[in-house]
Amino acid sequence: MNTRTTNKRRLRAELPLHLMLVPGIIVTLIYAYGPMLGIVMAFQKFKPLLGFFKSEWVGFKNFEYVFNLPDFTQVLWNTFFISIMKIAFGLLIPLILALLLNEITKNWFKRLIQTSIFLPFFLSWAVLGGVLIEIFSLKGPVNGLISAVGVEPIMFMGINEWFVSIIIGSDVWKGMGYNMIIFLAAIVSINANLYEAAEVDGAGKWKQMVHITLPGMAPIIILMCTLSLGGVLNAGFEQILILYNPAVYESADVIDTFVYRLGLFDQQYAPAAAVGLFKSVISVALVSLSYYLAYRLTNYRIF
Amino acid sequence: MSYKLPLGRKIFIAINIPLLIGIMLLSIVPFVHLLAVSLSSNAAASSGQVKLWPIGFTLDAYQFLGQKAEFIKSLGISVQRVFLGTIINMLLVFLTAYPLSKTNEQFRFRTGYVWFFAVTMFFGGGLIPTYMIVKETGIMNTIWALILPGALNVWNMVMMLNFFRGIPRELEEASKIDGAGHWSILWRVYLPVSLPSIATIGLFTIVGHWNSWFDGMIYMNSPANYPLQTYLATLVTAINVKSITIDDLSALQNLSEKTLRTAQIFLGALPIMLVYPFLQKYFVKGITVGSVKE
């Protein structure tokens, strides 16, 4: 009896907390869990008119179909290659920049550089895509520069090798400011006494960087490497979608753009959903692995 | 500061400063070029003479945009989206983060709810099933298609939750003694002391809504409902040739397509360019706390 009344009282005290969660739960149920259930369409001969419940079940037929498409292996490889390159350069270059910027003693200059480098991060790929296409166009300034030294104009956006380099380069360019700020914060948090002690011991700036700064940043570097592992199958959907064209599908078509064209352009909903599910399953494994590694190596937790 | 720098140090500084200035220019110059093209005469722009300074200066492109219905309309939709979307996103972040910031002892079902939301951070249905659900719920072609699917950003919620947890328990206890319930504790105690975090999350949300374009492209059936960034995306990918109406054609004859396009892209970037340098500290805070995702 006694426990029941306290239970009742607790429930009443907690009631507002449950109520507050209601809107968030509804939205999450519909738009996050809904699509998760909707994945059943990957195993159906899905027809939008029949919906998820009445479409015919076909087992793994859709998977067989897409895995046997001639482009599929190439798409997987493109995704993997572009991602790894973006991760490698996307971490290395901001790391170097942070180390270089840290050597600047004038604060206004430091802030000016940091603010400028940060700019592309805040702009959408719609805007950045427009800028890049203009700059690398046949009559654009980049071709203007190279023709000034006597090189024939290059169709950067239409040649596979150039295009992929631009994809990787512009992604690094956009994210540079973001990662640099994380690295700078890591440098600032290193104990200043260490540098004083090193100076007393006669260590120069280079030795200080190798023996104090870099080891001090190691946890954050390891953390960022492991966390980016989880995104290996996201090669940058919006960026590629806005920049690519049929001439460079061979090297720049990635899983997400493939799903988009297959599903929403060719309206092959079920095969596209199958590719999406394939990607989600591998991604979940990778993300779990990356969080596990991040936790084991650097004690990182999201909550 | 030492007055005599070693030679190696001097060489390093002599290389480092120009190098950093170079990187800085790499981030800014493309946008200067964009502006220069948009302010040039159409002949100069289309022949590729314009570098960093307008040639044959004219405001024609911008004047033309002032009467260009698609541009104005999409701008209006973007403003509406940012306004409505940010309010809803923030409300949901507050309402969800508050109960989940309680201890397990204060709120017994907390762990279950946390898992319910956390799962969505790691697993999603993917593009096609999400598209189908948006279609099934009947919000296609309305502004709600741009707002509801992402109405609760779990990353932002976790960031808010972690901040709420740092608020001293005494504040809450004191107002409880005064008879305040959870609702008034959230509005009158938690939110007022969380203003810096709210600013950080709010700014990321605003920028996120302003910049989104892909959802507009797939959820809006007619270009008349595109938000600005989606409209720009169609300009850029040039799949929207049809949307140039007959009325525009005469005016277009005097204007190169290029100056017009660059003018619109520049205007799409302008609000952010004007605002972010002054609000940078909030963005930096959000990034270094590490939970806000773009």
Tab-separated table of C-alpha atoms in Angstrom, chain A residues 7 10-11 13-14 16-21 23-36 38-39 41 46 48 51-52 93 97 99-101 103-106 109 111-131 133-135 137 139-141 144-145 173-174 176-179 181-182 185 205 227 237-239 241-243 256 259-260 262-265 267-270 272-273 276-277 280-281 283-284 287-288 291 300 302-303, chain B residues 1 9 12 16-17 19-21 23-24 26-28 30-31 33-34 37 46-51 92 95-100 102 104-109 113-137 139 148-152 155 158 161-162 165 182-183 186 204 207 211-215 217-218 229-230 232-234 236-237 239 258 261-262 265 268-269 272-273 276-277 280 283-284 287-288 290-294:
chain	number	residue	atom	x	y	z
A	7	ASN	CA	4.811	5.129	-6.794
A	10	ARG	CA	6.441	9.684	-8.312
A	11	LEU	CA	4.497	9.044	-11.484
A	13	ALA	CA	5.866	14.150	-10.349
A	14	GLU	CA	7.384	12.666	-13.474
A	16	PRO	CA	5.422	16.636	-16.970
A	17	LEU	CA	8.740	15.098	-18.010
A	18	HIS	CA	6.949	12.482	-20.101
A	19	LEU	CA	4.686	15.132	-21.607
A	20	MET	CA	7.623	17.292	-22.634
A	21	LEU	CA	9.033	14.388	-24.615
A	23	PRO	CA	6.445	16.160	-29.537
A	24	GLY	CA	10.019	14.934	-29.970
A	25	ILE	CA	8.902	11.323	-29.792
A	26	ILE	CA	6.164	11.797	-32.379
A	27	VAL	CA	8.487	13.481	-34.860
A	28	THR	CA	11.192	10.863	-34.279
A	29	LEU	CA	8.762	7.971	-34.601
A	30	ILE	CA	7.400	9.210	-37.898
A	31	TYR	CA	10.472	10.600	-39.630
A	32	ALA	CA	13.285	8.524	-38.156
A	33	TYR	CA	11.689	5.192	-37.219
A	34	GLY	CA	9.193	5.347	-40.084
A	35	PRO	CA	11.911	5.169	-42.745
A	36	MET	CA	13.653	2.407	-40.770
A	38	GLY	CA	10.126	1.499	-44.640
A	39	ILE	CA	13.335	-0.344	-45.405
A	41	MET	CA	10.648	-2.078	-49.387
A	46	PHE	CA	7.669	-1.968	-54.326
A	48	PRO	CA	4.155	3.435	-54.517
A	51	GLY	CA	2.613	1.051	-50.374
A	52	PHE	CA	4.733	-0.804	-47.833
A	93	ILE	CA	46.176	20.068	-43.923
A	97	LEU	CA	47.731	24.990	-40.631
A	99	LEU	CA	50.651	24.335	-36.123
A	100	LEU	CA	51.677	27.180	-38.428
A	101	LEU	CA	49.012	29.542	-37.154
A	103	GLU	CA	53.444	30.286	-34.317
A	104	ILE	CA	51.881	33.658	-35.133
A	105	THR	CA	52.263	35.986	-32.178
A	106	LYS	CA	50.152	38.885	-33.395
A	109	PHE	CA	46.668	38.602	-37.684
A	111	ARG	CA	42.170	36.107	-35.983
A	112	LEU	CA	42.097	37.556	-39.502
A	113	ILE	CA	43.515	34.342	-40.978
A	114	GLN	CA	41.237	32.141	-38.910
A	115	THR	CA	38.122	34.098	-39.858
A	116	SER	CA	38.991	34.026	-43.561
A	117	ILE	CA	39.756	30.317	-43.666
A	118	PHE	CA	36.455	29.707	-41.909
A	119	LEU	CA	34.345	31.368	-44.631
A	120	PRO	CA	33.672	28.458	-47.045
A	121	PHE	CA	32.537	26.269	-44.150
A	122	PHE	CA	29.429	28.392	-43.657
A	123	LEU	CA	28.301	28.345	-47.272
A	124	SER	CA	26.146	25.697	-48.904
A	125	TRP	CA	27.358	23.423	-51.676
A	126	ALA	CA	24.819	25.153	-53.906
A	127	VAL	CA	26.780	28.390	-53.524
A	128	LEU	CA	30.226	26.789	-53.443
A	129	GLY	CA	29.341	24.628	-56.445
A	130	GLY	CA	28.422	27.751	-58.387
A	131	VAL	CA	31.710	29.379	-57.435
A	133	ILE	CA	32.114	25.719	-61.656
A	134	GLU	CA	32.696	29.365	-62.563
A	135	ILE	CA	36.339	29.356	-61.462
A	137	SER	CA	35.213	26.795	-66.383
A	139	LYS	CA	36.924	30.784	-69.686
A	140	GLY	CA	37.350	30.986	-65.939
A	141	PRO	CA	40.242	32.511	-64.004
A	144	GLY	CA	43.188	32.284	-67.554
A	145	LEU	CA	46.165	31.784	-65.258
A	173	TRP	CA	38.943	23.775	-48.589
A	174	LYS	CA	35.422	23.933	-47.141
A	176	MET	CA	39.638	23.467	-43.273
A	177	GLY	CA	38.469	26.162	-40.893
A	178	TYR	CA	36.367	23.747	-38.872
A	179	ASN	CA	39.080	21.158	-38.237
A	181	ILE	CA	39.690	25.253	-34.840
A	182	ILE	CA	39.528	21.868	-33.152
A	185	ALA	CA	41.829	24.336	-29.213
A	205	LYS	CA	60.827	25.542	-31.539
A	227	LEU	CA	35.387	9.223	-35.734
A	237	PHE	CA	26.583	13.587	-51.456
A	238	GLU	CA	25.516	17.214	-51.923
A	239	GLN	CA	28.916	18.299	-53.160
A	241	LEU	CA	25.524	15.992	-56.825
A	242	ILE	CA	25.966	19.672	-57.562
A	243	LEU	CA	29.316	19.371	-59.336
A	256	ASP	CA	24.603	8.212	-52.435
A	259	VAL	CA	20.941	5.714	-55.006
A	260	TYR	CA	19.557	9.142	-55.850
A	262	LEU	CA	18.425	5.031	-59.415
A	263	GLY	CA	15.628	5.817	-56.964
A	264	LEU	CA	14.335	9.294	-57.598
A	265	PHE	CA	15.320	9.727	-61.245
A	267	GLN	CA	12.071	5.602	-60.047
A	268	GLN	CA	13.466	2.157	-59.299
A	269	TYR	CA	12.544	2.685	-55.659
A	270	ALA	CA	13.117	-0.795	-54.298
A	272	ALA	CA	17.663	1.985	-54.674
A	273	ALA	CA	16.395	1.283	-51.162
A	276	GLY	CA	20.669	2.326	-49.217
A	277	LEU	CA	20.142	-0.508	-46.751
A	280	SER	CA	23.318	1.722	-43.736
A	281	VAL	CA	24.252	-1.707	-42.421
A	283	SER	CA	27.851	2.255	-41.852
A	284	VAL	CA	26.363	1.161	-38.554
A	287	VAL	CA	30.272	3.837	-36.741
A	288	SER	CA	30.055	1.380	-33.850
A	291	TYR	CA	33.015	4.873	-31.372
A	300	TYR	CA	35.610	9.681	-25.746
A	302	ILE	CA	29.024	11.336	-26.615
A	303	PHE	CA	26.886	11.311	-23.514
B	1	MET	CA	59.959	38.743	-26.596
B	9	ARG	CA	63.425	31.230	-36.811
B	12	PHE	CA	60.580	30.219	-40.780
B	16	ASN	CA	55.150	31.117	-42.663
B	17	ILE	CA	53.497	34.520	-42.958
B	19	LEU	CA	52.108	31.010	-46.753
B	20	LEU	CA	49.255	31.742	-44.343
B	21	ILE	CA	48.318	34.860	-46.302
B	23	ILE	CA	45.846	30.208	-47.738
B	24	MET	CA	43.729	33.109	-46.534
B	26	LEU	CA	42.496	31.003	-51.327
B	27	SER	CA	39.440	31.187	-49.065
B	28	ILE	CA	38.405	34.723	-49.982
B	30	PRO	CA	36.915	33.120	-55.218
B	31	PHE	CA	34.121	35.180	-53.691
B	33	HIS	CA	35.881	37.093	-58.255
B	34	LEU	CA	32.223	36.121	-58.043
B	37	VAL	CA	31.795	39.117	-62.416
B	46	SER	CA	31.155	36.101	-70.763
B	47	SER	CA	34.517	36.527	-72.491
B	48	GLY	CA	36.279	35.712	-69.234
B	49	GLN	CA	38.234	38.985	-68.902
B	50	VAL	CA	37.042	39.729	-65.386
B	51	LYS	CA	39.428	38.723	-62.635
B	92	LEU	CA	12.005	20.531	-29.566
B	95	LEU	CA	11.596	20.107	-24.502
B	96	THR	CA	13.565	16.944	-25.177
B	97	ALA	CA	16.846	17.903	-23.548
B	98	TYR	CA	15.267	18.962	-20.265
B	99	PRO	CA	13.736	15.627	-19.162
B	100	LEU	CA	16.744	13.695	-20.424
B	102	LYS	CA	17.569	14.615	-15.190
B	104	ASN	CA	17.866	8.321	-13.425
B	105	GLU	CA	16.620	8.751	-9.908
B	106	GLN	CA	14.613	11.886	-10.773
B	107	PHE	CA	13.263	10.383	-13.972
B	108	ARG	CA	13.074	6.595	-13.952
B	109	PHE	CA	12.437	6.067	-17.651
B	113	TYR	CA	14.135	7.399	-23.808
B	114	VAL	CA	17.809	8.190	-24.312
B	115	TRP	CA	18.221	4.961	-26.278
B	116	PHE	CA	15.113	5.716	-28.288
B	117	PHE	CA	16.675	8.957	-29.520
B	118	ALA	CA	20.292	7.782	-29.671
B	119	VAL	CA	19.497	4.975	-32.113
B	120	THR	CA	18.563	7.552	-34.725
B	121	MET	CA	22.052	9.046	-34.546
B	122	PHE	CA	23.576	5.850	-35.860
B	123	PHE	CA	20.967	4.285	-38.055
B	124	GLY	CA	18.590	5.746	-40.563
B	125	GLY	CA	16.287	4.440	-43.231
B	126	GLY	CA	18.152	6.161	-46.012
B	127	LEU	CA	17.037	8.470	-48.782
B	128	ILE	CA	14.364	6.423	-50.542
B	129	PRO	CA	12.330	5.211	-47.521
B	130	THR	CA	12.536	8.720	-46.003
B	131	TYR	CA	11.222	10.162	-49.239
B	132	MET	CA	8.365	7.639	-49.188
B	133	ILE	CA	7.434	8.517	-45.600
B	134	VAL	CA	7.417	12.246	-46.366
B	135	LYS	CA	5.170	11.461	-49.298
B	136	GLU	CA	2.884	9.212	-47.222
B	137	THR	CA	2.463	11.835	-44.501
B	139	ILE	CA	3.480	17.138	-46.522
B	148	LEU	CA	9.324	18.294	-39.920
B	149	PRO	CA	11.692	15.511	-41.095
B	150	GLY	CA	14.602	17.247	-39.350
B	151	ALA	CA	12.597	18.906	-36.594
B	152	LEU	CA	14.558	17.213	-33.814
B	155	TRP	CA	23.149	16.078	-31.917
B	158	VAL	CA	22.678	16.092	-26.751
B	161	LEU	CA	21.378	18.162	-22.512
B	162	ASN	CA	25.039	18.206	-21.524
B	165	ARG	CA	23.478	18.876	-16.659
B	182	HIS	CA	9.097	21.312	-14.251
B	183	TRP	CA	7.637	23.636	-16.859
B	186	LEU	CA	12.688	24.870	-17.672
B	204	PHE	CA	23.948	26.482	-36.313
B	207	VAL	CA	22.678	28.466	-40.946
B	211	ASN	CA	21.861	26.444	-46.517
B	212	SER	CA	19.716	23.354	-47.090
B	213	TRP	CA	18.811	22.778	-50.703
B	214	PHE	CA	18.584	19.078	-51.401
B	215	ASP	CA	15.384	18.529	-49.422
B	217	MET	CA	14.737	19.762	-54.591
B	218	ILE	CA	13.177	16.381	-53.833
B	229	GLN	CA	19.376	27.615	-52.034
B	230	THR	CA	17.410	25.026	-53.988
B	232	LEU	CA	20.432	28.409	-56.764
B	233	ALA	CA	21.263	24.724	-56.994
B	234	THR	CA	19.054	24.357	-60.034
B	236	VAL	CA	24.095	25.806	-60.962
B	237	THR	CA	23.230	22.387	-62.298
B	239	ILE	CA	18.588	21.557	-65.086
B	258	LYS	CA	26.678	34.669	-66.295
B	261	ARG	CA	23.859	33.772	-62.165
B	262	THR	CA	26.847	35.091	-60.247
B	265	ILE	CA	24.846	33.122	-56.029
B	268	GLY	CA	22.714	33.681	-51.559
B	269	ALA	CA	26.036	33.797	-49.732
B	272	ILE	CA	26.172	34.570	-43.978
B	273	MET	CA	29.264	36.486	-45.062
B	276	TYR	CA	29.451	35.099	-39.306
B	277	PRO	CA	32.591	37.138	-38.551
B	280	GLN	CA	32.299	33.516	-34.739
B	283	PHE	CA	30.374	28.883	-33.691
B	284	VAL	CA	33.836	28.181	-32.314
B	287	ILE	CA	32.658	23.215	-32.630
B	288	THR	CA	35.065	22.775	-29.746
B	290	GLY	CA	32.193	18.845	-30.293
B	291	SER	CA	28.579	17.876	-30.392
B	292	VAL	CA	27.170	20.185	-32.997
B	293	LYS	CA	27.123	18.695	-36.448
B	294	GLU	CA	26.746	20.821	-39.548
